[in-house]
XYZ file of C-alpha atoms in Angstrom:
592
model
C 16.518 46.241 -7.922
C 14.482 43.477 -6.524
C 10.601 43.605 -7.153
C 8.151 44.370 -4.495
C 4.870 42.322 -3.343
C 2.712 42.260 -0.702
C 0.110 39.882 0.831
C -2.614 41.586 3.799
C -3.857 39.173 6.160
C -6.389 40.533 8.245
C -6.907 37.865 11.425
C -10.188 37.592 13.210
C -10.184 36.657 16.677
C -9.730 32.991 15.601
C -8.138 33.288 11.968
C -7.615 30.401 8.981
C -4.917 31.460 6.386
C -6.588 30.679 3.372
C -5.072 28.055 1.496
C -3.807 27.332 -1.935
C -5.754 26.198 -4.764
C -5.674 23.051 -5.313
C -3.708 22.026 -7.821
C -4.498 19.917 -11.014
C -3.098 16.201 -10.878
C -1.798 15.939 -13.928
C 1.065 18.652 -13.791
C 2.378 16.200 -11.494
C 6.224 16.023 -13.199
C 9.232 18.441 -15.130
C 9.731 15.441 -18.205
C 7.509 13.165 -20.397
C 8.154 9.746 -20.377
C 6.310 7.887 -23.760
C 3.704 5.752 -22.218
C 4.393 2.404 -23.271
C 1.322 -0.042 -25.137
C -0.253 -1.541 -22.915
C 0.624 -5.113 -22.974
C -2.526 -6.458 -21.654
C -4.476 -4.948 -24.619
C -5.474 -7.764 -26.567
C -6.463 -4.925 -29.705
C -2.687 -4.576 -30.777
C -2.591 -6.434 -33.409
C 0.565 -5.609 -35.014
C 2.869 -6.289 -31.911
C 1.187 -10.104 -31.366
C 3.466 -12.294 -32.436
C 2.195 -15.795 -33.618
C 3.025 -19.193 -31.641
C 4.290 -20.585 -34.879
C 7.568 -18.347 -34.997
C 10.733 -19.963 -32.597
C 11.116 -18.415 -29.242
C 12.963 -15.619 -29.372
C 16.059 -16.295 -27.003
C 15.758 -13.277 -24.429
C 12.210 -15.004 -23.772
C 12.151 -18.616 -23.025
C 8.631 -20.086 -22.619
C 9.137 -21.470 -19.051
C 10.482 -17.702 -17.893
C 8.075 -16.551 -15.073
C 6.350 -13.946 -15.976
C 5.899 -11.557 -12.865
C 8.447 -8.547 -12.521
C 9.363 -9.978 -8.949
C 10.710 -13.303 -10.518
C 12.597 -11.251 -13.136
C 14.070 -8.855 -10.460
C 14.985 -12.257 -8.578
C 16.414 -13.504 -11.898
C 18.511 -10.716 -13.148
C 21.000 -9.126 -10.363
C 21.433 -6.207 -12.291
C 17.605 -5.043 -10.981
C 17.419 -3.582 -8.055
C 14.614 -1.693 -6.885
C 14.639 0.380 -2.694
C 10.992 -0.201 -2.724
C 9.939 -3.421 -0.756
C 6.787 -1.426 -0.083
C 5.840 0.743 -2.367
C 6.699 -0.746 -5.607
C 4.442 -3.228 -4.595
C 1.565 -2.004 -3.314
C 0.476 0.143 -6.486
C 1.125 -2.285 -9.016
C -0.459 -4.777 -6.645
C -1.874 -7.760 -9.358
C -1.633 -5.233 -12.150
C 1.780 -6.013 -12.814
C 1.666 -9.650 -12.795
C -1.708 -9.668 -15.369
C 0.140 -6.963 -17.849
C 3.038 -9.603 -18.703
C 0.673 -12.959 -18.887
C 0.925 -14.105 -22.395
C 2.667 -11.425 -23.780
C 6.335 -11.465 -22.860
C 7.890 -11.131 -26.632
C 5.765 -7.580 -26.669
C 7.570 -6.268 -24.154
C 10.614 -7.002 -25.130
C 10.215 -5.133 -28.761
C 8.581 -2.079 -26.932
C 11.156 -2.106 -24.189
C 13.409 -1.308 -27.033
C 12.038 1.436 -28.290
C 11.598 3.246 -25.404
C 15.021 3.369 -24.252
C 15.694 5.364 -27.488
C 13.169 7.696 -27.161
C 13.871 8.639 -23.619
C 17.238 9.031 -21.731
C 18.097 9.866 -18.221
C 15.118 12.212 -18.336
C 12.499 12.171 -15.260
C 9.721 10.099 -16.427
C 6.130 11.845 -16.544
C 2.233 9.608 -17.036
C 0.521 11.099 -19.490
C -2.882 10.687 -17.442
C -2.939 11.353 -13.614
C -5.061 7.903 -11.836
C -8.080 9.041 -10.505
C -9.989 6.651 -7.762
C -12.584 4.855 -9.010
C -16.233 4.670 -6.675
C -16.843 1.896 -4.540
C -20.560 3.002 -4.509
C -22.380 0.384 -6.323
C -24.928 2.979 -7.481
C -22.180 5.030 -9.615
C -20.834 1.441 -11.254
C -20.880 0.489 -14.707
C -23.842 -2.383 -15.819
C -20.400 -4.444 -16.178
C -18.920 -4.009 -13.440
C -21.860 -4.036 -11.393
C -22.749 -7.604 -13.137
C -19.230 -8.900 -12.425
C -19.304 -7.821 -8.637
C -22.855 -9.519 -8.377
C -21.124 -12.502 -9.857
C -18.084 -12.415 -7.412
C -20.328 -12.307 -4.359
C -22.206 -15.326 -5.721
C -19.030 -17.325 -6.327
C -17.896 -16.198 -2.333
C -21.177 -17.224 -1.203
C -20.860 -20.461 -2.625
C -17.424 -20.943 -1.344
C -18.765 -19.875 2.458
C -21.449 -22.454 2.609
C -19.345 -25.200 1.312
C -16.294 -24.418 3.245
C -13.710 -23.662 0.391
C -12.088 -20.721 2.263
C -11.111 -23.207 5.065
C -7.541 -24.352 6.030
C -6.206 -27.012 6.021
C -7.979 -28.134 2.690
C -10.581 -29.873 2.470
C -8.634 -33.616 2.007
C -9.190 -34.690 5.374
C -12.914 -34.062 5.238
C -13.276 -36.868 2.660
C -12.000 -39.525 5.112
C -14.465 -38.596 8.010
C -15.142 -42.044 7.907
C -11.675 -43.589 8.978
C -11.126 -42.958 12.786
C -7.685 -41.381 13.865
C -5.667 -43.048 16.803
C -3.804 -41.132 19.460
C -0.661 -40.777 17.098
C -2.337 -39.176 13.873
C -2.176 -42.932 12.281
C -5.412 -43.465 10.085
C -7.089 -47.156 10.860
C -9.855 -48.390 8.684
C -10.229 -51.247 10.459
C -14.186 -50.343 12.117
C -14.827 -48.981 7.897
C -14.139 -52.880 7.039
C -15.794 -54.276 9.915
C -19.185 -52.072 9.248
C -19.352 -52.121 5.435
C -18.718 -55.382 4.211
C -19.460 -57.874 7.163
C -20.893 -60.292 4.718
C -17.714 -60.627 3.361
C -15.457 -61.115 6.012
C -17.695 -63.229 8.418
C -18.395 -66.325 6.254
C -14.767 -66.464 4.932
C -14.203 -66.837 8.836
C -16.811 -69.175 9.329
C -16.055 -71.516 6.257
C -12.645 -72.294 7.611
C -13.662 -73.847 10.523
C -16.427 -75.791 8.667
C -13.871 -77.444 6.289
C -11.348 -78.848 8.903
C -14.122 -80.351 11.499
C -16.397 -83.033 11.150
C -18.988 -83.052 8.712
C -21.299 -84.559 10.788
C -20.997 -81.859 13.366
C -23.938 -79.406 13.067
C -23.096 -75.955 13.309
C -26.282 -73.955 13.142
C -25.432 -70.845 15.651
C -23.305 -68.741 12.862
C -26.104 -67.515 10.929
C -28.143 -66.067 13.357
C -24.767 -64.117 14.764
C -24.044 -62.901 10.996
C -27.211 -61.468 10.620
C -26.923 -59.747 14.373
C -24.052 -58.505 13.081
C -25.413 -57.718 9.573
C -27.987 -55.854 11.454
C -25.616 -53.995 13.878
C -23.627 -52.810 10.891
C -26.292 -51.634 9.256
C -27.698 -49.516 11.742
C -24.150 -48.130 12.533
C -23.796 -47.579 8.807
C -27.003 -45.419 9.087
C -26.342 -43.844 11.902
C -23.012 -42.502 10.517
C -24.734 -41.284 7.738
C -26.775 -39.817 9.715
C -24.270 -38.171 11.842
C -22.708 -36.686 8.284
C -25.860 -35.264 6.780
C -26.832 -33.252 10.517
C -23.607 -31.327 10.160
C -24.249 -30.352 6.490
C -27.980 -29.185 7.325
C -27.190 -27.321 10.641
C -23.981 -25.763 10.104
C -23.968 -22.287 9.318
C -21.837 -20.847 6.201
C -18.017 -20.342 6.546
C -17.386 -16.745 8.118
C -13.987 -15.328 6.752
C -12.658 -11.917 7.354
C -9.987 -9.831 5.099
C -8.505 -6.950 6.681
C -11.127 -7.175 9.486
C -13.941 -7.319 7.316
C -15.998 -9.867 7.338
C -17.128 -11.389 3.376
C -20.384 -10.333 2.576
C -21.953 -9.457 6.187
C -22.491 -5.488 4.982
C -21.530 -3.307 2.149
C -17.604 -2.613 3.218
C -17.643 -6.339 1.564
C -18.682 -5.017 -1.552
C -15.452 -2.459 -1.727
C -13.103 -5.661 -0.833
C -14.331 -7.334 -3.942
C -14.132 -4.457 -5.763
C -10.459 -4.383 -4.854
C -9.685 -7.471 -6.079
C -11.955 -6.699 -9.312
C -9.527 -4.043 -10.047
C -6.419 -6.091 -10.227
C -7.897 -8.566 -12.216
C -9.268 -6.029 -14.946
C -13.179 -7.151 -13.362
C -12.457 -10.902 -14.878
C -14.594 -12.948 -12.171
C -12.536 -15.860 -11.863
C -9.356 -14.851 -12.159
C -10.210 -12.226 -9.127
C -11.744 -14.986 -7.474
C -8.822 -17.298 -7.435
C -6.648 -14.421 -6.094
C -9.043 -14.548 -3.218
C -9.038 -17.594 -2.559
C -5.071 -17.560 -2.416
C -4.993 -14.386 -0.783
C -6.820 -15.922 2.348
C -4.685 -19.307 1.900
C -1.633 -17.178 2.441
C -2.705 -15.341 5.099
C -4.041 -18.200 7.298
C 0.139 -19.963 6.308
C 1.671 -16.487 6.915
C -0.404 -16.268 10.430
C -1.921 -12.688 10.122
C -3.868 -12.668 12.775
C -1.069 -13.567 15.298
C 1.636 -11.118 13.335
C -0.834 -8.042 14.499
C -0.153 -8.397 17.792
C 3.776 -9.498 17.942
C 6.558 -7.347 19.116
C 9.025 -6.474 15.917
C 10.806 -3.837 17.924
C 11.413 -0.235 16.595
C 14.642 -0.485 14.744
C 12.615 0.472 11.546
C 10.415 2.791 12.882
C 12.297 5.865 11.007
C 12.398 3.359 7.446
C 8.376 3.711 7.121
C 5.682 5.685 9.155
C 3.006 7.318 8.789
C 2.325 11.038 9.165
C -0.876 13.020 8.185
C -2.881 12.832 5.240
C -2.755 14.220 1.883
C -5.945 16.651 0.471
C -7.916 14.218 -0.250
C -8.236 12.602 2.717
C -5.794 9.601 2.359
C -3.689 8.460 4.989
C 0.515 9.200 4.059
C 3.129 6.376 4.125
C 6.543 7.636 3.730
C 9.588 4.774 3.311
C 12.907 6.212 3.537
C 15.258 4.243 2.099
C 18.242 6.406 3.180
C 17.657 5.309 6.701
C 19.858 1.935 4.940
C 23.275 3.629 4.684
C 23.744 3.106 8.158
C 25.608 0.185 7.593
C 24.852 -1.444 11.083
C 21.218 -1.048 10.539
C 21.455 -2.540 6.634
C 23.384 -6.211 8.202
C 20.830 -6.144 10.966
C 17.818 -6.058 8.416
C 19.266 -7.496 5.719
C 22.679 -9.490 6.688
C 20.878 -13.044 6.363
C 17.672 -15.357 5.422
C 16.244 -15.050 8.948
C 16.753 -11.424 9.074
C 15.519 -10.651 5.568
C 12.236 -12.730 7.046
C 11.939 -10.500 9.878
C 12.110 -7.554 7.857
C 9.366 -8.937 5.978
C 7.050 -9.497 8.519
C 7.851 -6.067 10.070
C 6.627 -4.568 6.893
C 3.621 -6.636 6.727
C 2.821 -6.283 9.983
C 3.077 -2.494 9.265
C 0.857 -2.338 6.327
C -1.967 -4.335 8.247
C -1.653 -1.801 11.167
C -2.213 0.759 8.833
C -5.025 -0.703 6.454
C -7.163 -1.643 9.821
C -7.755 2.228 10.271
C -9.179 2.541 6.943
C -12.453 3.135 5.800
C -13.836 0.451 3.849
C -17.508 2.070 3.724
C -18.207 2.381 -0.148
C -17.596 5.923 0.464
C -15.020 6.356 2.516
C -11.485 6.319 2.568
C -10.007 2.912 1.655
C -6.193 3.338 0.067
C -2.885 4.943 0.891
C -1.098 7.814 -0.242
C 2.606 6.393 -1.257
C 5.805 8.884 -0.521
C 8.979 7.037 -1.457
C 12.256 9.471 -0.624
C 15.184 8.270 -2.505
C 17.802 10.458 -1.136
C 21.271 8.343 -0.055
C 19.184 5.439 -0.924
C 21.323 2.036 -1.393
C 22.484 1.728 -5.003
C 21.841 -1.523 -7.322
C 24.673 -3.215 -6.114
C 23.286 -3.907 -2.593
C 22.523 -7.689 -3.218
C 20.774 -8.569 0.095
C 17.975 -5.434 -0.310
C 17.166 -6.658 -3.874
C 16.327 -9.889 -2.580
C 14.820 -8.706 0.281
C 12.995 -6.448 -2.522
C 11.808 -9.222 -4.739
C 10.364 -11.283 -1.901
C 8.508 -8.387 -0.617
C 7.184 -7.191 -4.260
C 5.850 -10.833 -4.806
C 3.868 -11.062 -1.858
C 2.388 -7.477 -1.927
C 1.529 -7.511 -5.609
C -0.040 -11.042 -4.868
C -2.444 -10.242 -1.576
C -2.833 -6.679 -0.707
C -4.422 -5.313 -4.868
C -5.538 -1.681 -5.142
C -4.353 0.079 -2.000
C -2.100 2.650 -2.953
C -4.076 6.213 -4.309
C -0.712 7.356 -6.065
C 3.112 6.946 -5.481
C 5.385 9.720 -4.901
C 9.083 9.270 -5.709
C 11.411 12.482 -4.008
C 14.557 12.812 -4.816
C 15.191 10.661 -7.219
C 18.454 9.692 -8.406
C 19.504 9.256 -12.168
C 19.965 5.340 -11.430
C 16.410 4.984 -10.765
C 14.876 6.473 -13.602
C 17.270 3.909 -15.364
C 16.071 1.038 -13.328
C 12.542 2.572 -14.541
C 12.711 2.754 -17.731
C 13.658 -1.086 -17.558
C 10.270 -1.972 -15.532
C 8.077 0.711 -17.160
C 7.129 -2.078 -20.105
C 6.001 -4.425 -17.332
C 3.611 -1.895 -15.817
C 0.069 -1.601 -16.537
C -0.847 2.312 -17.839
C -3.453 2.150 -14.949
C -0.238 1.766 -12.244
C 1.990 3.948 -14.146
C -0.747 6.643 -13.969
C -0.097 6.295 -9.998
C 2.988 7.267 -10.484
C 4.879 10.953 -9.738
C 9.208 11.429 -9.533
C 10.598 14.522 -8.302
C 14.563 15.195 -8.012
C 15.910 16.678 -5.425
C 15.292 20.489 -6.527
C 11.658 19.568 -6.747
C 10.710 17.678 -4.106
C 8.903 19.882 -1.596
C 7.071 21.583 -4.334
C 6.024 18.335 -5.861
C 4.550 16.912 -2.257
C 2.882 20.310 -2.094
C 0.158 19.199 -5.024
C -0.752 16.520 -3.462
C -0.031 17.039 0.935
C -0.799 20.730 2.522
C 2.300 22.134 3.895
C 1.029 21.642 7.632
C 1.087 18.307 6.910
C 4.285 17.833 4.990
C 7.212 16.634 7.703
C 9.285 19.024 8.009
C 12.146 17.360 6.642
C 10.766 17.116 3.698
C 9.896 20.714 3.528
C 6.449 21.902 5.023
C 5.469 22.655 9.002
C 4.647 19.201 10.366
C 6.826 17.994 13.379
C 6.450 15.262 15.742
C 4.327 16.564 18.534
C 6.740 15.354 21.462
C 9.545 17.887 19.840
C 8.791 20.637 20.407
C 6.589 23.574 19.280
C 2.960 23.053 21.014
C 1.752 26.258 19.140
C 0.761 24.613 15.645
C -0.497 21.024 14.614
C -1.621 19.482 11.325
C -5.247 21.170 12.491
C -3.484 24.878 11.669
C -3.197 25.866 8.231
C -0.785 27.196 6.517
C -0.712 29.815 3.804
C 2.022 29.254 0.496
C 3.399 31.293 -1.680
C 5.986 31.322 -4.542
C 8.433 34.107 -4.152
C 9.642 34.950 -7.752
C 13.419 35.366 -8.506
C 14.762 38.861 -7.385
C 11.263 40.068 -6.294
C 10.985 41.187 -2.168
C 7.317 39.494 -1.006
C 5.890 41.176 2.132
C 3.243 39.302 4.105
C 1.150 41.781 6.296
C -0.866 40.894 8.854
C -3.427 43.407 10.235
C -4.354 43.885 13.960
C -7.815 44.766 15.273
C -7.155 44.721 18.883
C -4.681 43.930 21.991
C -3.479 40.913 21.528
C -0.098 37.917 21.281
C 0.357 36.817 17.910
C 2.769 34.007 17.123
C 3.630 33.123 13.782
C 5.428 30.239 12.160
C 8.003 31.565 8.593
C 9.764 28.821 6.499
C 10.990 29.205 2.776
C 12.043 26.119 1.508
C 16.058 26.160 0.726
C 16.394 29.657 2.540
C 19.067 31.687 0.726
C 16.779 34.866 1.448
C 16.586 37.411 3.904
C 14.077 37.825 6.413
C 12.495 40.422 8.903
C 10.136 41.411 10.443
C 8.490 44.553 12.139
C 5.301 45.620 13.700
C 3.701 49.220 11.740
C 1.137 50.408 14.777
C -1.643 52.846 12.923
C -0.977 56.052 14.321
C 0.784 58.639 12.866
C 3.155 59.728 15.355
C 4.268 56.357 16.372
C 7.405 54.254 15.891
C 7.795 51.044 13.592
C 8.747 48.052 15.858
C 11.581 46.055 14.895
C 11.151 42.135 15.442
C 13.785 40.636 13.312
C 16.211 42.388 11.728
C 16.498 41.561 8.009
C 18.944 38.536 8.160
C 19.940 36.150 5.635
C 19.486 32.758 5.866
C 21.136 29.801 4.718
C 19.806 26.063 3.858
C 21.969 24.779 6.980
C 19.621 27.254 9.128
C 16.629 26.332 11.163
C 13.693 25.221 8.606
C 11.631 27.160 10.291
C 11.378 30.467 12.876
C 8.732 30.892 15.099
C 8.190 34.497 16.627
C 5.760 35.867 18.941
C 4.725 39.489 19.658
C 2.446 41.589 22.245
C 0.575 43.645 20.192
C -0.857 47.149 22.453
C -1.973 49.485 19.940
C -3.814 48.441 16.369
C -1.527 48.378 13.355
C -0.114 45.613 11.539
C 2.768 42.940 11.572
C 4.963 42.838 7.985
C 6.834 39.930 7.109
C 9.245 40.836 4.446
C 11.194 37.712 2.214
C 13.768 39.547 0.328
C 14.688 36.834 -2.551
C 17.759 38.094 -4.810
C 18.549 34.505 -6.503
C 17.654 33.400 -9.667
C 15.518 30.510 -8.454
C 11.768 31.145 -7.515
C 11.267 30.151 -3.870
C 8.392 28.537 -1.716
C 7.531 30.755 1.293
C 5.113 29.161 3.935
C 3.660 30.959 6.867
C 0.891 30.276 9.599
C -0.517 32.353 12.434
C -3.157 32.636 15.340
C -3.696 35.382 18.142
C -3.888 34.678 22.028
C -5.922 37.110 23.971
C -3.989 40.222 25.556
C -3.983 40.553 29.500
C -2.405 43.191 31.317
């Protein structure tokens, strides 16, 4: 006989379920998953393996070292993740393979015998760092200070600017209508006393030597003194523009470089990726502005894309720390007229591309880049019916993507959730684990398909879970104007063969309308209003039904309430499998 438990809500006039603890990052997945070395830790000593010995042959010199270029070169890789791969390895991916390639390959090895088809767990859960220059370390505080120097310098001497710089240097050859250089004024102006006597000896030579010619000199040195003073004035006209013109202004992400402190948490950014090495971050900057100036982001903002992908990625809510929540759905891809009209060919591949660029811009404009705000996105990555690894057109669509998110858009991803995950993934995995930094694999959480609501749950309140993916969240033009994302909602876990009762206790006249939803069903469910006095009648609202997974995810009820008592929700769970119930109420005055 099933166990029984009950939970009494009393509501005040305007009443908060209280919500669940929060619940500690690092129980984030069922399986451990050995953590390989890192391979950017120059300390390993006994892995390094000197220049002298021959290349091993799985490791050629000249192989490109960046796990997009691999996934390009092997079609056996596949990875559904154009977006979110990307974003959280961001540069730490390409950094933890430079100069280290034969490492890998010996730890790869080793890990696929210690772990097999099992769902991979981090050891450590990634916890933000502070973008507060107060809290930073002396190092990192002296490399930022650095950075900002090296930026400056770039500003005032117009590095960031594009095209290059080449053209500058000729400033002294003029340009005709057609873009054809001439340097015939240059010759003219700067070496008159070579041309002009050449000129003027010919002449000499052929007439009579009796002839007096006295008039050239006078018109070489009119013309010596001409030249000159154009000469000077030229070089005047180049050292006004140096003096007077202001520094460079260049904006990432709508931020200006170094006009107030939200500068400070770009730099930090690309810090990050680079493991705080000054240079190396500030070439990435350099090449992250270069490619978005090429790429045209400031045009891409505003172009139409259409909406055909619009159910691939969105966003929806924000997890309990704040962060904003991306979810890419690579399901949405077995629709096999969608998949050709993504992925079918080079031009529409491109398009995709820009869509999902475009998309992540949108979405990192509403950001927060204050040092204390809110500056990264929370990554949900649903697996289910997602293409397998023979879909040739995604991985390359896959690889392009990865290389230009990992490259430009470092340290914007606060972790990456991966729901129901298949067993080919955790293969494909295990094969890019060894090329992941243990900073980005920290990032990381997988979930199969029995665990994915409950895994979201640690991370994203149920009110703002979707409600396909488990929790209370719908689109607001649906349906249901009772509850938003602004209602809380109140979980519990229903153990196996136990009956949990949720009462809710009435102080006065009123409606109350309440939202019900255990994740899966397979339970029965009723409800009934107990008024207070003794000599009245128990109310039945729902009959004690049992519901199945194809049911509604969730029943909404309302009920006039004319006499104090109490409202009992009863969950009557007689599996073997412990069960997520989710409720939510509020109370509308009474009128008669």
């Amino acid at each position: 006989m099933a166990e029984d438990s009950s939970v009494s809500t009393a509501p005040p006039p305007e009443v908060q379920a209280p919500s669940p603890a929060p619940v500690a990052e690092k129980k984030e997945i069922e399986a451990s998953l050995p953590a390989p070395p890192s391979v950017v830790e120059e300390s390993e000593s006994p892995v390094i393996i000197e220049k002298e010995e021959p290349p091993r042959p799985t490791t050629p010199p000249q192989e490109s070292k960046s796990l997009a270029a691999m996934m390009e070169k092997d079609e056996s890789f596949f990875s559904p993740l154009p977006s979110a791969a990307a974003e959280e390895t961001g540069e730490e991916m390409a950094e933890s393979v430079v100069s280290k390639e034969e490492v890998v390959v010996v730890e790869a090895g080793k890990e696929k015998q210690i772990e097999e088809q099992k769902i991979p767990q981090t050891l450590a859960s990634f916890k933000e760092e502070s973008n507060i220059v107060a809290d930073l370390s002396d190092f990192e505080r002296k490399a930022l200070e650095e950075l900002k120097q090296l930026v400056q310098e770039a500003l005032n001497t117009d590095q960031f600017s594009f095209p290059p710089p080449p053209p500058k240097e000729e400033e002294g050859q003029s340009v005709t209508p057609q873009g054809q250089n001439t340097q015939e004024i240059p010759a003219l102006s700067s070496e008159p006393t070579l041309d002009t006597p050449s000129k003027a000896e010919a002449p000499l030579s052929e007439s009579d030597v009796s002839t007096e010619i006295k008039p050239p000199p006078p018109q070489e040195s009119k013309v010596e003194e001409g030249t000159q003073s154009k000469e000077s004035q030229e070089e005047a006209k180049k050292e006004e523009p140096k003096l007077a013109s202001p520094p460079e202004e260049v904006s990432i992400w709508g931020i200006p470089l170094l006009k107030d402190d939200r500068s400070d948490v770009i730099l930090l950014k690309f810090l990050r990726a680079r493991e705080f090495k000054v240079k190396d971050a500030f070439i990435m900057i350099k090449s992250t502005i270069r490619w978005r100036k090429e790429f045209k982001i400031d045009e891409l903002l505003d172009e139409d894309l259409g909406d055909d992908l619009d159910k691939v990625v969105f966003m929806h809510g924000h997890d309990r720390e704040g962060h904003p929540v991306c979810y890419n759905v690579y399901g949405e891809f077995q629709n096999k007229e969608l998949y050709q009209k993504t992925f079918a060919d080079e031009e529409k591949r491109m398009k995709f591309l820009r869509f999902r660029i475009q998309f992540l811009e949108r979405s990192i404009r509403k950001l927060d880049f204050s040092p204390g705000g809110i500056s990264t996105i929370f990554q949900v990555n649903d697996l289910k019916n997602s293409p397998g690894p023979g879909k040739r057109e995604l991985r390359l669509a896959t690889s392009q993507a990865l290389q230009l998110l990992q490259d430009n858009y470092p340290e914007f991803v606060a972790k990456q959730v991966f729901i129901n995950v298949p067993w080919w993934y955790l293969a494909f995995y295990t094969m890019i684990s060894p090329f992941m930094t243990q900073r980005t694999k920290s990032k990381f959480v997988f979930a199969g398909p029995s665990k994915s609501a409950e895994t979201l749950f640690k991370y994203i309140s149920p009110e703002q879970v979707p409600i396909q993916y488990g929790g209370l969240s719908v689109d607001y033009c649906d349906c249901n104007p009772e509850f938003t994302v602004a209602d809380p909602a109140t979980e519990i876990t229903v153990k196996p063969a136990t009956k949990q009762t949720v009462e809710i206790i009435i102080y006065e006249k009123c409606i109350i309308v309440w939202e019900i939803r255990v994740v899966g069903w397979e339970v029965s469910y009723g409800a009934e209003f107990v008024p207070d006095a003794k000599d009245a009648y128990t109310v039945i609202i729902q009959k004690p039904t049992k519901l199945a997974p194809t049911d509604e995810p969730v029943v909404t009820s309302s009920f006039k309430v004319g006499e104090l008592g109490k409202i009992l929700l009863t969950v009557d769970n007689s599996t073997s499998k412990k069960k997520k119930l989710l409720y939510r109420f509020k109370i509308k005055p009474f009128s008669d």
